[in-house]
PDB file of C-alpha atoms in Angstrom:
ATOM      1  CA  UNK A 192       0.000   0.000   0.000  1.00 51.00           C
ATOM      2  CA  UNK A 193       1.495   3.315  -1.048  1.00 58.00           C
ATOM      3  CA  UNK A 194       1.476   6.093   1.499  1.00 59.00           C
ATOM      4  CA  UNK A 195       0.245   9.499   0.521  1.00 64.00           C
ATOM      5  CA  UNK A 196       2.578  12.388   1.129  1.00 53.00           C
ATOM      6  CA  UNK A 197       0.853  15.510   2.331  1.00 51.00           C
ATOM      7  CA  UNK A 198       2.534  18.858   2.004  1.00 50.00           C
ATOM      8  CA  UNK A 199       1.804  21.477   4.609  1.00 56.00           C
ATOM      9  CA  UNK A 200       1.894  24.860   2.872  1.00 59.00           C
ATOM     10  CA  UNK A 201       1.900  26.606   6.235  1.00 66.00           C
ATOM     11  CA  UNK A 202       5.110  25.031   7.478  1.00 66.00           C
ATOM     12  CA  UNK A 203       7.949  27.173   8.767  1.00 66.00           C
ATOM     13  CA  UNK A 204      11.046  25.869   6.975  1.00 70.00           C
ATOM     14  CA  UNK A 205      14.664  26.953   6.690  1.00 74.00           C
ATOM     15  CA  UNK A 206      13.943  29.105   3.639  1.00 78.00           C
ATOM     16  CA  UNK A 207      11.514  31.141   5.732  1.00 80.00           C
ATOM     17  CA  UNK A 208      14.150  32.163   8.294  1.00 84.00           C
ATOM     18  CA  UNK A 209      16.759  34.900   8.494  1.00 87.00           C
ATOM     19  CA  UNK A 210      19.656  33.253  10.314  1.00 84.00           C
ATOM     20  CA  UNK A 211      22.841  35.049   9.249  1.00 85.00           C
ATOM     21  CA  UNK A 212      24.011  37.866  11.535  1.00 87.00           C
ATOM     22  CA  UNK A 213      25.044  39.991   8.548  1.00 88.00           C
ATOM     23  CA  UNK A 214      21.529  39.700   7.141  1.00 88.00           C
ATOM     24  CA  UNK A 215      20.083  40.892  10.458  1.00 90.00           C
ATOM     25  CA  UNK A 216      22.393  43.922  10.387  1.00 92.00           C
ATOM     26  CA  UNK A 217      21.591  44.790   6.765  1.00 91.00           C
ATOM     27  CA  UNK A 218      17.847  44.510   7.319  1.00 91.00           C
ATOM     28  CA  UNK A 219      17.940  46.685  10.426  1.00 91.00           C
ATOM     29  CA  UNK A 220      20.232  49.329   8.901  1.00 92.00           C
ATOM     30  CA  UNK A 221      18.955  49.336   5.338  1.00 89.00           C
ATOM     31  CA  UNK A 222      15.230  48.930   5.678  1.00 90.00           C
ATOM     32  CA  UNK A 223      12.241  50.557   7.280  1.00 94.00           C
ATOM     33  CA  UNK A 224      10.682  49.947  10.669  1.00 93.00           C
ATOM     34  CA  UNK A 225       7.375  50.240  12.446  1.00 96.00           C
ATOM     35  CA  UNK A 226       6.308  49.565  16.007  1.00 94.00           C
ATOM     36  CA  UNK A 227       3.187  49.233  18.084  1.00 93.00           C
ATOM     37  CA  UNK A 228       2.559  48.418  21.745  1.00 93.00           C
ATOM     38  CA  UNK A 229       3.793  44.839  21.356  1.00 94.00           C
ATOM     39  CA  UNK A 230       6.293  44.471  18.487  1.00 95.00           C
ATOM     40  CA  UNK A 231       9.077  46.334  16.713  1.00 95.00           C
ATOM     41  CA  UNK A 232       9.422  45.262  13.070  1.00 97.00           C
ATOM     42  CA  UNK A 233      12.228  46.014  10.592  1.00 96.00           C
ATOM     43  CA  UNK A 234      11.695  45.158   6.924  1.00 96.00           C
ATOM     44  CA  UNK A 235      13.685  45.247   3.706  1.00 92.00           C
ATOM     45  CA  UNK A 236      12.878  44.097   0.203  1.00 90.00           C
ATOM     46  CA  UNK A 237      14.216  40.654  -0.527  1.00 83.00           C
ATOM     47  CA  UNK A 238      17.151  40.461  -2.927  1.00 76.00           C
ATOM     48  CA  UNK A 239      16.675  38.760  -6.292  1.00 66.00           C
ATOM     49  CA  UNK A 240      16.713  34.992  -6.125  1.00 65.00           C
ATOM     50  CA  UNK A 241      14.609  31.887  -6.584  1.00 64.00           C
ATOM     51  CA  UNK A 242      12.648  32.478  -3.369  1.00 62.00           C
ATOM     52  CA  UNK A 243      12.087  36.202  -3.861  1.00 67.00           C
ATOM     53  CA  UNK A 244       8.319  35.735  -3.974  1.00 69.00           C
ATOM     54  CA  UNK A 245       8.177  34.641  -0.337  1.00 80.00           C
ATOM     55  CA  UNK A 246       8.997  36.525   2.848  1.00 86.00           C
ATOM     56  CA  UNK A 247      11.578  35.537   5.471  1.00 90.00           C
ATOM     57  CA  UNK A 248      11.498  36.316   9.172  1.00 94.00           C
ATOM     58  CA  UNK A 249      14.189  36.699  11.796  1.00 94.00           C
ATOM     59  CA  UNK A 250      13.379  36.884  15.482  1.00 95.00           C
ATOM     60  CA  UNK A 251      15.501  38.542  18.120  1.00 95.00           C
ATOM     61  CA  UNK A 252      14.532  38.455  21.770  1.00 94.00           C
ATOM     62  CA  UNK A 253      16.696  40.572  24.114  1.00 93.00           C
ATOM     63  CA  UNK A 254      17.645  39.158  27.504  1.00 92.00           C
ATOM     64  CA  UNK A 255      15.832  42.055  29.142  1.00 90.00           C
ATOM     65  CA  UNK A 256      12.616  40.397  27.990  1.00 89.00           C
ATOM     66  CA  UNK A 257      12.973  37.799  30.723  1.00 90.00           C
ATOM     67  CA  UNK A 258      14.476  34.405  31.500  1.00 93.00           C
ATOM     68  CA  UNK A 259      15.005  31.765  28.808  1.00 96.00           C
ATOM     69  CA  UNK A 260      11.550  30.262  29.305  1.00 96.00           C
ATOM     70  CA  UNK A 261       9.900  33.610  28.551  1.00 93.00           C
ATOM     71  CA  UNK A 262      12.195  34.379  25.599  1.00 93.00           C
ATOM     72  CA  UNK A 263      11.532  30.967  24.048  1.00 95.00           C
ATOM     73  CA  UNK A 264       7.784  31.438  24.476  1.00 94.00           C
ATOM     74  CA  UNK A 265       8.000  34.770  22.613  1.00 95.00           C
ATOM     75  CA  UNK A 266       9.920  33.062  19.784  1.00 94.00           C
ATOM     76  CA  UNK A 267       7.322  30.311  19.495  1.00 94.00           C
ATOM     77  CA  UNK A 268       4.469  32.810  19.472  1.00 94.00           C
ATOM     78  CA  UNK A 269       6.105  35.018  16.808  1.00 94.00           C
ATOM     79  CA  UNK A 270       6.983  32.029  14.587  1.00 93.00           C
ATOM     80  CA  UNK A 271       3.443  30.685  14.859  1.00 93.00           C
ATOM     81  CA  UNK A 272       1.935  34.111  14.163  1.00 94.00           C
ATOM     82  CA  UNK A 273       4.105  34.404  11.032  1.00 93.00           C
ATOM     83  CA  UNK A 274       3.148  30.911   9.922  1.00 91.00           C
ATOM     84  CA  UNK A 275      -0.590  31.328  10.454  1.00 92.00           C
ATOM     85  CA  UNK A 276      -0.874  34.949   9.274  1.00 91.00           C
ATOM     86  CA  UNK A 277       1.390  34.556   6.226  1.00 90.00           C
ATOM     87  CA  UNK A 278      -1.455  35.278   3.799  1.00 90.00           C
ATOM     88  CA  UNK A 279      -1.866  38.756   5.338  1.00 93.00           C
ATOM     89  CA  UNK A 280       1.870  39.585   5.237  1.00 91.00           C
ATOM     90  CA  UNK A 281       3.238  41.209   2.052  1.00 89.00           C
ATOM     91  CA  UNK A 282       5.504  38.941  -0.014  1.00 89.00           C
ATOM     92  CA  UNK A 283       9.096  39.590  -1.036  1.00 89.00           C
ATOM     93  CA  UNK A 284      10.248  40.982   2.322  1.00 92.00           C
ATOM     94  CA  UNK A 285      12.905  40.150   4.869  1.00 92.00           C
ATOM     95  CA  UNK A 286      11.475  40.830   8.316  1.00 94.00           C
ATOM     96  CA  UNK A 287      13.102  41.185  11.736  1.00 96.00           C
ATOM     97  CA  UNK A 288      10.753  41.083  14.732  1.00 96.00           C
ATOM     98  CA  UNK A 289      11.403  41.764  18.400  1.00 94.00           C
ATOM     99  CA  UNK A 290       9.037  42.404  21.291  1.00 94.00           C
ATOM    100  CA  UNK A 291       8.949  45.762  23.008  1.00 90.00           C
ATOM    101  CA  UNK A 292      10.599  45.801  26.409  1.00 82.00           C
ATOM    102  CA  UNK A 293       7.414  46.084  28.474  1.00 81.00           C
ATOM    103  CA  UNK A 294       5.169  44.254  26.028  1.00 81.00           C
ATOM    104  CA  UNK A 295       2.430  42.142  27.480  1.00 83.00           C
ATOM    105  CA  UNK A 296       0.037  39.904  25.683  1.00 82.00           C
ATOM    106  CA  UNK A 297      -0.249  36.404  24.409  1.00 90.00           C
ATOM    107  CA  UNK A 298      -0.347  34.694  21.077  1.00 93.00           C
ATOM    108  CA  UNK A 299      -3.629  36.289  19.988  1.00 94.00           C
ATOM    109  CA  UNK A 300      -2.253  39.799  20.482  1.00 94.00           C
ATOM    110  CA  UNK A 301       0.930  38.945  18.568  1.00 94.00           C
ATOM    111  CA  UNK A 302      -0.986  37.281  15.724  1.00 94.00           C
ATOM    112  CA  UNK A 303      -3.119  40.401  15.395  1.00 95.00           C
ATOM    113  CA  UNK A 304      -0.182  42.817  15.662  1.00 95.00           C
ATOM    114  CA  UNK A 305       2.352  41.172  13.329  1.00 95.00           C
ATOM    115  CA  UNK A 306       0.660  41.547   9.912  1.00 96.00           C
ATOM    116  CA  UNK A 307      -0.502  45.093  10.666  1.00 96.00           C
ATOM    117  CA  UNK A 308       2.948  46.228  11.794  1.00 96.00           C
ATOM    118  CA  UNK A 309       4.701  44.541   8.850  1.00 95.00           C
ATOM    119  CA  UNK A 310       2.338  46.223   6.374  1.00 95.00           C
ATOM    120  CA  UNK A 311       2.962  49.602   8.027  1.00 95.00           C
ATOM    121  CA  UNK A 312       6.729  49.131   7.811  1.00 95.00           C
ATOM    122  CA  UNK A 313       6.580  47.917   4.198  1.00 93.00           C
ATOM    123  CA  UNK A 314       4.707  51.075   3.148  1.00 93.00           C
ATOM    124  CA  UNK A 315       7.690  53.098   4.397  1.00 92.00           C
ATOM    125  CA  UNK A 316      10.137  51.303   2.087  1.00 88.00           C
ATOM    126  CA  UNK A 317      11.495  53.349  -0.787  1.00 76.00           C
ATOM    127  CA  UNK A 318      10.356  52.179  -4.201  1.00 62.00           C
ATOM    128  CA  UNK A 319      13.281  50.874  -6.245  1.00 48.00           C
TER     129      UNK A 319
END
């Protein structure tokens, strides 16, 4: 009996992540940013390449946010918000997300905040 392979289009794979420290620096210095009560978002247009039509996200959680358990929870919430709200996030962007220092709220607040803040930041980008 042949097994059926199902593909999850909402998965969060390696191609969806910003991992290189130089990329983080270039996105923060060369892009636009927006913030609300919960998140600070930096965005930059994605460079030409085979995956240019999708957006990538990088997450940075400062130690001032709290102990490791709290920081890891924030990372999980932001990753899941990106994964589930991807249809509402503009394509072709590299995105860096961090929580505000005194931010409070759970997953629902982050999932609501992320696409709105990314769209606001992307409108500030200069047209090339």
